[in-house]
Tab-separated table of C-alpha atoms and ligand atoms in Angstrom:
chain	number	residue	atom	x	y	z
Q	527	UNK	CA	-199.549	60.912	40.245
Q	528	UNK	CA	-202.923	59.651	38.771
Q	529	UNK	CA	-203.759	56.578	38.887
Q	530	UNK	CA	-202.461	54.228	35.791
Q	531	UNK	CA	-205.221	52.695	33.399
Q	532	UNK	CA	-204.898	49.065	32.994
Q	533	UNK	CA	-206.161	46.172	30.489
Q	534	UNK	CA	-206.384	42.848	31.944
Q	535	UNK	CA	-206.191	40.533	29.390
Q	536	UNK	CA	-206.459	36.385	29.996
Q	537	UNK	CA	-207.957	37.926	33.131
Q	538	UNK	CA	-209.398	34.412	34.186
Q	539	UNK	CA	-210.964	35.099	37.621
Q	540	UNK	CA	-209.049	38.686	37.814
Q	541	UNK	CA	-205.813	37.575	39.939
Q	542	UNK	CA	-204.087	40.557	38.542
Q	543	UNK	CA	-206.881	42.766	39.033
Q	544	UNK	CA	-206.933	42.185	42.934
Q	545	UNK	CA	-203.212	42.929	43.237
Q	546	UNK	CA	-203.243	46.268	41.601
Q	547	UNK	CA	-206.581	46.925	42.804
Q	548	UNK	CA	-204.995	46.632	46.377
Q	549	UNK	CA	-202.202	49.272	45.946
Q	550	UNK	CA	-204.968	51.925	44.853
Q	551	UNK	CA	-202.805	52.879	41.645
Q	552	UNK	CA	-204.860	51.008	39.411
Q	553	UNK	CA	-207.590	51.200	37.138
Q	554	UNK	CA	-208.444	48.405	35.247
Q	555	UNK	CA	-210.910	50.533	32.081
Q	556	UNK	CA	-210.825	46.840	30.279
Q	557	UNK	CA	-210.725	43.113	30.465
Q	558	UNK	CA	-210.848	40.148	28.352
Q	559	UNK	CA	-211.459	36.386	29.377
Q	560	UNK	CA	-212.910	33.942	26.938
Q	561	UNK	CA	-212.446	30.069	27.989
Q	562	UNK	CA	-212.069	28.182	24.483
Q	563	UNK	CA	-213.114	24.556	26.161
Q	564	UNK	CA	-216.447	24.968	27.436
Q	565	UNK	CA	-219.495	26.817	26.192
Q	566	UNK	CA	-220.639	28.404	29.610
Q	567	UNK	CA	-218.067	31.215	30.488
Q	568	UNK	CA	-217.773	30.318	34.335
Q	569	UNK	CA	-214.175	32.613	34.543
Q	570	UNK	CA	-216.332	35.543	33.222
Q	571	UNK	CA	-219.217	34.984	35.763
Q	572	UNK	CA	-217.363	35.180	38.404
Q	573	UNK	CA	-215.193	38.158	37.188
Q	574	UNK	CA	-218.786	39.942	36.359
Q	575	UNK	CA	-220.226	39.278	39.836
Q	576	UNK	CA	-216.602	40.573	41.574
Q	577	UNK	CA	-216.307	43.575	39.164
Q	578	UNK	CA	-219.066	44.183	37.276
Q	579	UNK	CA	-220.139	43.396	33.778
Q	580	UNK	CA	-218.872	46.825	32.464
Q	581	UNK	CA	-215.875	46.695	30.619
Q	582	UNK	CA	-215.317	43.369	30.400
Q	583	UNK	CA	-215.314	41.573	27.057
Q	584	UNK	CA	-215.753	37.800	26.932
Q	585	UNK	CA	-214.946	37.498	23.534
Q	586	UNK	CA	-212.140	34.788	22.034
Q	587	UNK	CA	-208.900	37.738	22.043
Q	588	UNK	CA	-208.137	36.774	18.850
Q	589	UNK	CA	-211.358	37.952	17.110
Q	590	UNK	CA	-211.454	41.425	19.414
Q	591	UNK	CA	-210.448	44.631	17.033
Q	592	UNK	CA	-207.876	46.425	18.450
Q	593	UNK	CA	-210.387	49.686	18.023
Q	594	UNK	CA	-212.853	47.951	20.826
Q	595	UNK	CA	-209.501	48.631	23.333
Q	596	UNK	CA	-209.413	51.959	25.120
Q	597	UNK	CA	-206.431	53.192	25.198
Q	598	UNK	CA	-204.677	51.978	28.480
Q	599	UNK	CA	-201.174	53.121	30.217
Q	600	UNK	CA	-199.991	49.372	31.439
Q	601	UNK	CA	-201.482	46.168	30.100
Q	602	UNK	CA	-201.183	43.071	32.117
Q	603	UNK	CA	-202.016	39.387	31.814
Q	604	UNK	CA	-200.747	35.915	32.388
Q	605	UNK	CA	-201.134	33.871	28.604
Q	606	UNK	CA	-201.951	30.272	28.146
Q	607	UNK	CA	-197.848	29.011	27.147
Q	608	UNK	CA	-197.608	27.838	23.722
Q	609	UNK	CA	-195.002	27.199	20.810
Q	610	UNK	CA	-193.867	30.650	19.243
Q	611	UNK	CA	-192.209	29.869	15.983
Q	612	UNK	CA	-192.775	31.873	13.625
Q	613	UNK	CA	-193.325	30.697	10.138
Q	614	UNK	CA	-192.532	33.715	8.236
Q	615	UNK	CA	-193.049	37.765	8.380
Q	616	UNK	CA	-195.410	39.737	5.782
Q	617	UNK	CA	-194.349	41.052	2.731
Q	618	UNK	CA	-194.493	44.637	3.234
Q	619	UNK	CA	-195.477	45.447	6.730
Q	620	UNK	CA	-193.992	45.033	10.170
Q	621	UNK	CA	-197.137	42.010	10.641
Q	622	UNK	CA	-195.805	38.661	11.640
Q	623	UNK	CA	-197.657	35.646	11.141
Q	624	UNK	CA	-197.678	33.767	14.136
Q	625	UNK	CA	-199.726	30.243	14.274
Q	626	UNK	CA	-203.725	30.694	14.795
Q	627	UNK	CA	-204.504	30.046	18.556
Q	628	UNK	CA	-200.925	30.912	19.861
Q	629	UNK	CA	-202.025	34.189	21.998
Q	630	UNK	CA	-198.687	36.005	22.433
Q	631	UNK	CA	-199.775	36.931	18.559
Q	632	UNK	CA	-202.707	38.359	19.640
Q	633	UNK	CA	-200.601	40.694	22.173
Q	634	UNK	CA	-198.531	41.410	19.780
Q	635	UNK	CA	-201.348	42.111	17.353
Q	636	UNK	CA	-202.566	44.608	19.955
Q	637	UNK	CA	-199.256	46.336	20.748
Q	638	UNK	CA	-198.478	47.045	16.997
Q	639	UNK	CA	-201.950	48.172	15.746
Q	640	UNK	CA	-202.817	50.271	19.312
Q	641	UNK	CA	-202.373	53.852	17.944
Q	642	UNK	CA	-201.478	54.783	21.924
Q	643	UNK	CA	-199.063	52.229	22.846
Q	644	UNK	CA	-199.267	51.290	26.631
Q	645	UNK	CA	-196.451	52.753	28.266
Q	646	UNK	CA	-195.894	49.385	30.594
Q	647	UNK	CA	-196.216	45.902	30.067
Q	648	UNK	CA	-196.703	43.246	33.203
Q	649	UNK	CA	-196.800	39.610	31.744
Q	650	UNK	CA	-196.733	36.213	33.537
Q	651	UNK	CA	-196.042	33.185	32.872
Q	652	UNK	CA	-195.236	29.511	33.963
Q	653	UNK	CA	-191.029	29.271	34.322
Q	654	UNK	CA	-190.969	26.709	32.131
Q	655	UNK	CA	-191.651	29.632	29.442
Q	656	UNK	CA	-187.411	30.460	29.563
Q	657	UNK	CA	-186.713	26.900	28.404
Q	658	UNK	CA	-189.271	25.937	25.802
Q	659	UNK	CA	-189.186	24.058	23.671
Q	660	UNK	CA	-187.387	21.009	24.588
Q	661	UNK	CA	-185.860	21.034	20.674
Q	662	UNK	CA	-184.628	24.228	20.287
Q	663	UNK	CA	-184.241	25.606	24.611
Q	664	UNK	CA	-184.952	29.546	24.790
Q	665	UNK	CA	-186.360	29.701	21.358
Q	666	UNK	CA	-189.689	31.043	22.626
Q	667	UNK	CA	-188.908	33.474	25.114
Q	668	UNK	CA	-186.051	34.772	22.403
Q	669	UNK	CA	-188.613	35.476	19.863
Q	670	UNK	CA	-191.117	37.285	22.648
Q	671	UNK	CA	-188.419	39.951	23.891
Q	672	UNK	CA	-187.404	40.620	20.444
Q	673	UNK	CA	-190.643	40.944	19.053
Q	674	UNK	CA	-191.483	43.406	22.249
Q	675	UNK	CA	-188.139	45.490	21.391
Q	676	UNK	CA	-188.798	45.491	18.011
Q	677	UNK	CA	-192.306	47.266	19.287
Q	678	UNK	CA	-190.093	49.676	21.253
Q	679	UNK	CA	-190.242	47.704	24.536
Q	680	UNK	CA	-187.149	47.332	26.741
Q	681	UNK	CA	-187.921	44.243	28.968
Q	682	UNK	CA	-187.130	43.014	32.665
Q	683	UNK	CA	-187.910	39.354	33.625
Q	684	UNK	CA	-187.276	37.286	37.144
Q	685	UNK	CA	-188.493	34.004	37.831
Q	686	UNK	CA	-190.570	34.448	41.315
Q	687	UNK	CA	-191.452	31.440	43.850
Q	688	UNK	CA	-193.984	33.145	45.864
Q	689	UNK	CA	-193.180	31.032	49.202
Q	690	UNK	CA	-189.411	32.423	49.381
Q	691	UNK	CA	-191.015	35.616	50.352
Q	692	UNK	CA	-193.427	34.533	52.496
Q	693	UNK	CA	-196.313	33.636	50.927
Q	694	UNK	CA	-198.443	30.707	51.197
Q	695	UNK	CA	-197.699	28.596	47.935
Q	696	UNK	CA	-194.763	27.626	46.632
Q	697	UNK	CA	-195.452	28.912	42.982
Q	698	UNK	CA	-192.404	29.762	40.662
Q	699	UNK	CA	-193.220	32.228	37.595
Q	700	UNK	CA	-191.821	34.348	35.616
Q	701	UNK	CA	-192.797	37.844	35.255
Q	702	UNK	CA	-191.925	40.123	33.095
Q	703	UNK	CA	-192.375	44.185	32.692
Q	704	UNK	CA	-192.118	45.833	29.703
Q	705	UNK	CA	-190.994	49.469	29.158
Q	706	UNK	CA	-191.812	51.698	26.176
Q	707	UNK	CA	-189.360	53.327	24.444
Q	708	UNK	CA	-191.247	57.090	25.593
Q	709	UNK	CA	-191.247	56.441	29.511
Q	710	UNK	CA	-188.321	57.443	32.096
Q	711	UNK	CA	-187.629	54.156	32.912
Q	712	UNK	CA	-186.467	52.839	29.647
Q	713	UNK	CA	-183.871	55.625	29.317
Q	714	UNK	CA	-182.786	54.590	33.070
Q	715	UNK	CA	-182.502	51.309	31.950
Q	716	UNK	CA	-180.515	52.407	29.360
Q	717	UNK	CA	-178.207	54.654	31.320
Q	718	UNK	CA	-177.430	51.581	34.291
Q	719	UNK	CA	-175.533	48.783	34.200
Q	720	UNK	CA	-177.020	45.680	33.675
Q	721	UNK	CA	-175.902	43.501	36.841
Q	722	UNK	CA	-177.090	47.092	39.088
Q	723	UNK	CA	-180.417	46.783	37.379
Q	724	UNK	CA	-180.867	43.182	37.751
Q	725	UNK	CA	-179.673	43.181	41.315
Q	726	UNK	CA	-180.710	46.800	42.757
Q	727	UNK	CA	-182.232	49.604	40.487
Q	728	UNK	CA	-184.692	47.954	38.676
Q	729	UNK	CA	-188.797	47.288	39.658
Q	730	UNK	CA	-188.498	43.961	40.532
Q	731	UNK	CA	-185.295	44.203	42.433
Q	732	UNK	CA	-186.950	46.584	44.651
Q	733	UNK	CA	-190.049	44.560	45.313
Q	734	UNK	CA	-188.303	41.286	45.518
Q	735	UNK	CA	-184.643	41.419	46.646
Q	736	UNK	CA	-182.268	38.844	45.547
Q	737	UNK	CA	-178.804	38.244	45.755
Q	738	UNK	CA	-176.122	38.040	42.941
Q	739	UNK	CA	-174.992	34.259	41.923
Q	740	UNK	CA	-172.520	34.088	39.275
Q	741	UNK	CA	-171.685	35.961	36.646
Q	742	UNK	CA	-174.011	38.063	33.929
Q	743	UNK	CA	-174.050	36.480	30.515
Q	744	UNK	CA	-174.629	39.005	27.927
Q	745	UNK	CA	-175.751	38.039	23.999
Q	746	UNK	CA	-177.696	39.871	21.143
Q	747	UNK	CA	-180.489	38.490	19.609
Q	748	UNK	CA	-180.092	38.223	15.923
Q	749	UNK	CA	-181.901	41.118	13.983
Q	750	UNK	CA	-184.390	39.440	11.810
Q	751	UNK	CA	-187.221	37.611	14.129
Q	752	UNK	CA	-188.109	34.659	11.718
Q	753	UNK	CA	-184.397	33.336	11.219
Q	754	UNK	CA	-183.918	34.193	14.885
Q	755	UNK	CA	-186.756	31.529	15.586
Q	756	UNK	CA	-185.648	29.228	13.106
Q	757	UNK	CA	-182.031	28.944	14.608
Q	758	UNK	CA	-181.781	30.084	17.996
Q	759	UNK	CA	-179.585	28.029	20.376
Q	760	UNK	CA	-179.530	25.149	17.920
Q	761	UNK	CA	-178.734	21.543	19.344
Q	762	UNK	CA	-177.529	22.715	22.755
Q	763	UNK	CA	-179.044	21.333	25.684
Q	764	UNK	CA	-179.327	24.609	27.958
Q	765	UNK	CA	-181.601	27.521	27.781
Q	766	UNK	CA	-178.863	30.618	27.913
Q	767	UNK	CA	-182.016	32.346	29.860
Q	768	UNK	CA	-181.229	32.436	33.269
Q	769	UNK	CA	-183.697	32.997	36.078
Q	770	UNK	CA	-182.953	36.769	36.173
Q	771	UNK	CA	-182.317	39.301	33.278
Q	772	UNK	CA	-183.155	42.261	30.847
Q	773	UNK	CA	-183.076	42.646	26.879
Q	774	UNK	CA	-183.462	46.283	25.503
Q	775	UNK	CA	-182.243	46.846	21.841
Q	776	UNK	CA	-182.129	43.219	21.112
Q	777	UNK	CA	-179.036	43.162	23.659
Q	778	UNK	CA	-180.319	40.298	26.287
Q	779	UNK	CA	-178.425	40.189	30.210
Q	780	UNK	CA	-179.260	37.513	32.303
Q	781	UNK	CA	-177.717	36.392	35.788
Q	782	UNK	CA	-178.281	33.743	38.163
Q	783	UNK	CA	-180.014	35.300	41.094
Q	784	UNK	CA	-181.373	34.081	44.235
Q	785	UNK	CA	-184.411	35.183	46.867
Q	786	UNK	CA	-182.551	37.141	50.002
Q	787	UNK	CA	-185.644	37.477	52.189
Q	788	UNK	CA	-185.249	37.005	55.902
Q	789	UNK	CA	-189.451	37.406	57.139
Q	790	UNK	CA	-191.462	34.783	58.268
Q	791	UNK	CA	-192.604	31.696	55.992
Q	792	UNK	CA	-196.282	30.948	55.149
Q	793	UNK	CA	-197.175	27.716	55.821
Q	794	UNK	CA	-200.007	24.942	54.683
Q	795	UNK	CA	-201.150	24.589	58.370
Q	796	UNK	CA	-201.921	28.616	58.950
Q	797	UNK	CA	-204.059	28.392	56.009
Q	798	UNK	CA	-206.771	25.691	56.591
Q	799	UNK	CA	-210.080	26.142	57.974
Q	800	UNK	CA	-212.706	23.612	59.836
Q	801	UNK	CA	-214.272	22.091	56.758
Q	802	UNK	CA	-216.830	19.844	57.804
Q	803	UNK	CA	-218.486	18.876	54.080
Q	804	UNK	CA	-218.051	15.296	53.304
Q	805	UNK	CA	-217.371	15.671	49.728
Q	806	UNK	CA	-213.823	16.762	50.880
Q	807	UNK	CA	-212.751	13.590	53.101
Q	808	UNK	CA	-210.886	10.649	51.273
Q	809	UNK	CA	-213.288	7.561	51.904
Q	810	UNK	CA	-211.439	4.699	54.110
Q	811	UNK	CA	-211.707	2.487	50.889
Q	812	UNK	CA	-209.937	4.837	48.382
Q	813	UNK	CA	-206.658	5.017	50.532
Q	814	UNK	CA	-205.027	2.441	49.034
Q	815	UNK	CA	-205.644	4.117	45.601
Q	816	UNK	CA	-204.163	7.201	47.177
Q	817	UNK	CA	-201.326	5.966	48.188
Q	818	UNK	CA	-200.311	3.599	45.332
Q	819	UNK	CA	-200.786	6.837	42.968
Q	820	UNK	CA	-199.025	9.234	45.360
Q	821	UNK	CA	-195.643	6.332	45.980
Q	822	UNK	CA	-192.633	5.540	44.167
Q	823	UNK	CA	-192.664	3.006	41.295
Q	824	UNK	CA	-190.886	1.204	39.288
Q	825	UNK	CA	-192.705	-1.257	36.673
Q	826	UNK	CA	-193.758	-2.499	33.346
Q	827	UNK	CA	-196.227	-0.764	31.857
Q	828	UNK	CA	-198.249	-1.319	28.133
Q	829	UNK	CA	-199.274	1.232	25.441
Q	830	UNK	CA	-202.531	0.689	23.752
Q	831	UNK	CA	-200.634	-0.724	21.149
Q	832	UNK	CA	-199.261	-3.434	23.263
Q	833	UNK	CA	-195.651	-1.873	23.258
Q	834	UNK	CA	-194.077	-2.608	27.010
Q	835	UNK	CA	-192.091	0.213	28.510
Q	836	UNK	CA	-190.250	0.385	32.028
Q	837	UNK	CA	-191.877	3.578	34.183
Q	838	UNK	CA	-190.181	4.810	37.209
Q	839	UNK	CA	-191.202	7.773	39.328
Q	840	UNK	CA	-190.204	8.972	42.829
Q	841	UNK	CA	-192.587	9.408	45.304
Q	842	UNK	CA	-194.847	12.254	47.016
Q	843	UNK	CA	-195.489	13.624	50.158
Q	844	UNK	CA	-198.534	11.992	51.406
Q	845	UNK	CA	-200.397	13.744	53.384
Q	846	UNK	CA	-198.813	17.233	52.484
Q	847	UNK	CA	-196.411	18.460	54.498
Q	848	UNK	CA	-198.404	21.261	56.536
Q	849	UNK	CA	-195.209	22.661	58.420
Q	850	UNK	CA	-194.230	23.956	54.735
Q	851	UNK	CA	-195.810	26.415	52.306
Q	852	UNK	CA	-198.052	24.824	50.018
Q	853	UNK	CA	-197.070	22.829	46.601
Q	854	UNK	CA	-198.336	24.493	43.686
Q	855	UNK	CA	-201.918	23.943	43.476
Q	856	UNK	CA	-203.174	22.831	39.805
Q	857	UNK	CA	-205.941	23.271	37.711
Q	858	UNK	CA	-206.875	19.567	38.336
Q	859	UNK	CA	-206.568	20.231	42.260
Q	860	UNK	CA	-210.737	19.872	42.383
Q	861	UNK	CA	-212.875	16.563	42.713
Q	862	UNK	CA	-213.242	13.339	44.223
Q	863	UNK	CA	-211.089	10.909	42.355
Q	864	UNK	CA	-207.524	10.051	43.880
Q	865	UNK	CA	-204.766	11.918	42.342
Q	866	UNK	CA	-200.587	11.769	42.472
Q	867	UNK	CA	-200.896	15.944	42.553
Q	868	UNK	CA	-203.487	16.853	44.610
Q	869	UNK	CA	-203.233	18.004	48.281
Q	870	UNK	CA	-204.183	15.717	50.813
Q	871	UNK	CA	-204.155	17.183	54.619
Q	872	UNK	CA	-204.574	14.863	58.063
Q	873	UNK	CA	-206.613	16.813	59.976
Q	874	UNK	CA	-207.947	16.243	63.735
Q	875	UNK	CA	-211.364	15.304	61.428
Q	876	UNK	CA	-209.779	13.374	58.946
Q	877	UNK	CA	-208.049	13.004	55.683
Q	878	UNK	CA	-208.996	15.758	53.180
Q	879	UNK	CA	-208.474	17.210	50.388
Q	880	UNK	CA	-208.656	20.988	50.463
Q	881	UNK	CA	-211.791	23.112	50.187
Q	882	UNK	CA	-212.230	26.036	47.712
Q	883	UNK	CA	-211.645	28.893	50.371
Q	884	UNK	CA	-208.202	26.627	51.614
Q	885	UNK	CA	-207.190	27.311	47.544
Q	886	UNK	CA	-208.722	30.550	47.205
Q	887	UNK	CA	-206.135	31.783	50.330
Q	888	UNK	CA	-203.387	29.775	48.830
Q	889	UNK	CA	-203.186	32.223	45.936
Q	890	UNK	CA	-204.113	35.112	48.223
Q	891	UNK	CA	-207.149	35.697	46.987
Q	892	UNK	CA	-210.212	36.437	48.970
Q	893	UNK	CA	-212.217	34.271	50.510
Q	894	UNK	CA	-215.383	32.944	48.311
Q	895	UNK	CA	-214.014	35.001	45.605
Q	896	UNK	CA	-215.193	32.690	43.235
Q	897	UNK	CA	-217.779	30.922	45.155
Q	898	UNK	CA	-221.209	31.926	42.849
Q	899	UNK	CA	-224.115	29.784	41.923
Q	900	UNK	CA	-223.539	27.619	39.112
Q	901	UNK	CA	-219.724	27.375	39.739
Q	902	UNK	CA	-218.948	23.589	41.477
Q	903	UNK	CA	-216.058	23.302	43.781
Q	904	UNK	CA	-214.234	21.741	40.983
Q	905	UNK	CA	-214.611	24.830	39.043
Q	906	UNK	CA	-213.582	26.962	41.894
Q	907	UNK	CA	-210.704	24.733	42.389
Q	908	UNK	CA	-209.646	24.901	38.754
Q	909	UNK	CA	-209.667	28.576	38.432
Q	910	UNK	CA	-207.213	28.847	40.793
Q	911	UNK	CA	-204.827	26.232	39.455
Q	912	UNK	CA	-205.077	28.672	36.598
Q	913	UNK	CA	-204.100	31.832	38.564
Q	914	UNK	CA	-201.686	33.495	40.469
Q	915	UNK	CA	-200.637	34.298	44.001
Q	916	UNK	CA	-202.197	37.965	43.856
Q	917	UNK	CA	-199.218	39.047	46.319
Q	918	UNK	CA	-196.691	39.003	43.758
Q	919	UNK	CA	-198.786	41.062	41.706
Q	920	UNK	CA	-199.576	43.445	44.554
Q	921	UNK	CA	-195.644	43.757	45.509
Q	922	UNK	CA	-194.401	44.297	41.579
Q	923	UNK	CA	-197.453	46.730	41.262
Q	924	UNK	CA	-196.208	48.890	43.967
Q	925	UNK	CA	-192.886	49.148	43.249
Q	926	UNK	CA	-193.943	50.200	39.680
Q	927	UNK	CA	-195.892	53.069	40.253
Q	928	UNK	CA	-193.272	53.607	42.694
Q	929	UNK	CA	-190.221	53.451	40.464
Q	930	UNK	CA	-192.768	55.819	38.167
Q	931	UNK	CA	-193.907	58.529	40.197
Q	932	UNK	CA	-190.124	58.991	41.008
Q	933	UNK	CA	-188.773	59.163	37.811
Q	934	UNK	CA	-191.711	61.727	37.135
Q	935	UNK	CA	-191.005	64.178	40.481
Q	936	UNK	CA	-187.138	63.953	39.412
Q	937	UNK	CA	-187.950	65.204	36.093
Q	938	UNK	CA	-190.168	67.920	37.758
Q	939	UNK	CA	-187.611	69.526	39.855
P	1071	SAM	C1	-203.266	31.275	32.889
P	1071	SAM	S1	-204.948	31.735	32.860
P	1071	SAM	C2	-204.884	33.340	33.595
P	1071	SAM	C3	-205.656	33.404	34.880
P	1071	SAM	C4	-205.735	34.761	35.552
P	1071	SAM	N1	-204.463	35.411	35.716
P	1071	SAM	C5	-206.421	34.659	36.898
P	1071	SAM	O1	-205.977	35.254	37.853
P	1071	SAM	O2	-207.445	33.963	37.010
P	1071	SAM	C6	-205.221	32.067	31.156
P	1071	SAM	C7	-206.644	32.477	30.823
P	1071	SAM	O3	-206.720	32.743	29.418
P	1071	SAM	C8	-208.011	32.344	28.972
P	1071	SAM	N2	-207.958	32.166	27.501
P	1071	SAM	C9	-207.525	31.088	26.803
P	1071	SAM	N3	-207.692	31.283	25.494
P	1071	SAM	C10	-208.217	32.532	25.337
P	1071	SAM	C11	-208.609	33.311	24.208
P	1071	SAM	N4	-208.471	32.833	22.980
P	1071	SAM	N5	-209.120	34.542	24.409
P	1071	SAM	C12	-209.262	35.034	25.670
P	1071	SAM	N6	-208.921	34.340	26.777
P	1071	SAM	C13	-208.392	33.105	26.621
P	1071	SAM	C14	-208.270	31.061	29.751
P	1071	SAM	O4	-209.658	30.756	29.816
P	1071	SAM	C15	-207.670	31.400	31.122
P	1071	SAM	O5	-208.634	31.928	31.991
């Protein structure tokens, strides 16, 4: 089989690129990354010195035409998570009018005007995404998978901590693959049972094995998208999205699974190099400061108004624990100033924070990937608070050209 064409959208410093790239299945013919907050486009120069300027837009998504989009067989990216009401639909046409600035619109945008619909979808997101918003838990991720199966896409989603298979970080996610109405897989989808899917047959199964815990939950999604965000799961306190599931025809089955992987475990310790820069070692004087922001408390505390509250949080690990994978690193993992969430390693040299390549090989990525002139080391350490462990990507990647190029040499014989 040929290999599949791919748009990278959100494509930050190309995470998803260098997982597909490494299963040789993959072509990514175009790429968008625009960084609304700052007026230099630092993701873009590093994606242009890794890839080449060529096909890369760096344009805000929402103001591309979908005509400037060649046409692509699988289009991938991991969205900024937002609120997805939707205020009401258009008078006349299948359009929706989603909020200005929330990008699953401008997916969606894509997907209904793109003459040649992409035959796959492979979205991520943080896991949080199955729960939001706090008013109304499930609303958002109810209104994505029927506004995908109302564009002909079946869907498959798991929530994925890259550490329980053996990867450095412990990073949970959801991904999701969609699957056009036109391709194999959707009418194998169709034709298995929901639990086999979830737990055997389907992509994700097959790249990350899990095993069953409790039963499938199975609900439709009501028909018309804008009520269906104005009144889904209503006043109850639990998302009915579990960590596991499928919706195709607006019929959603989800199931509590959980990682069965039996390899060896990543840990912080077989990822750090000698780092000798100072800029990296906590000063003897800013320990304190450390610590108080890294420890339990429990105490009064003002708002600028002068209101008094009680605040109470537990503690964290300080230094990191470096006989475990890594914590999730964030996009605020760079620069001096102490910090309750950044990683802090004792090293034979010292207390340190970690350096660029440390995060770089956290997410899998390789080393200097980002390292350019004109990007700092906060930079570098903020782009990858912002991307992914490229291992997941690799390992869903595979098994769907896999799962495709079978379907395809069953239908030849
Ligand atoms: C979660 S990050 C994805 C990172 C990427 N997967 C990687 O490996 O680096 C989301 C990206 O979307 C970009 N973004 C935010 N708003 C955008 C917009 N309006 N148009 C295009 N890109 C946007 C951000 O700058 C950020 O790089």
């Amino acid at each position: 089989m040929q290999k599949l064409k791919v748009c990278e959208l959100f494509a930050g410093v190309g995470g998803f690129r260098l997982g597909l790239e490494k299963t040789n299945n993959y072509d990514v013919v175009w790429s968008n990354q625009w960084e609304p907050a700052t007026k230099t486009q630092h993701a873009s120069m590093v994606y242009e010195a890794r890839f080449g300027p060529e096909n890369h837009s760096n344009t805000n998504l929402e103001e591309v035409p979908t005509s400037e989009i060649p046409d692509h067989d699988l289009m991938v990216g991991g969205f900024p998570c937002q609120d997805y009401s939707v205020a009401t639909t258009l008078k006349n046409s299948k359009g929706l009018i989603g909020k200005k600035g929330v990008l699953w619109w401008s997916i969606h945008r894509i997907l209904s005007e793109k003459e040649v619909k992409p035959k796959y979808l492979f979205f991520e997101n943080v896991d949080r995404l199955l729960k939001s918003p706090s008013t109304q838990r499930g609303r958002d991720f109810a209104v994505m998978l029927k506004s995908l199966n109302d564009l002909d896409y079946a869907v498959e989603w798991r929530v994925i901590n890259a550490a329980e298979y053996g990867m450095p970080q412990r990073r949970r996610r959801v991904f999701f693959l969609g699957y056009h109405k036109s391709t194999e897989i959707y009418k194998t989808l169709q034709e298995t049972s929901p639990t086999k899917w979830i737990l055997e047959q389907g992509t994700v199964a097959s790249a990350f094995p899990v095993k069953k815990q409790g039963a499938i939950t199975s609900f439709s999604l009501e028909k018309d998208l804008v009520s269906l965000s104005n009144s889904f799961n209503l006043e109850k306190a639990l998302s009915p999205f579990l960590n596991s599931g499928i919706c195709i025809e607006n019929e959603v089955h989800t199931l509590k699974t959980v990682t069965d992987y039996n390899g060896t475990h990543k840990l912080l310790s077989d990822i750090l190099e000698d780092v000798s820069a100072s800029e990296f070692y906590i000063p003897e004087a800013d320990i304190p400061k450390w610590e108080y922001l890294k420890g339990a408390k429990k105490e009064i505390r003002k708002t600028k108004t002068g209101f008094e509250y009680n605040y109470s949080e537990g503690s964290m690990v300080f230094p990191d624990a470096l006989d475990q994978p890594s914590r999730t690193i964030i996009t605020g993992e760079g620069g001096k100033s102490p910090s309750r969430f950044k990683h802090v390693v004792q090293t034979s040299t010292g207390l340190r924070r970690l350096s660029p390549v440390e995060l770089e090989r956290l997410n899998m990525f390789p080393e200097n990937h980002t390292k350019l002139d004109g990007i700092s080391n906060t930079k570098r350490a903020f782009f990858m608070g912002n991307a992914l462990v490229v291992g997941v990507v690799e390992q869903l990647g595979h098994a769907l050209f896999r799962k495709i190029d079978a379907l395809e040499k069953q239908l030849q014989i």
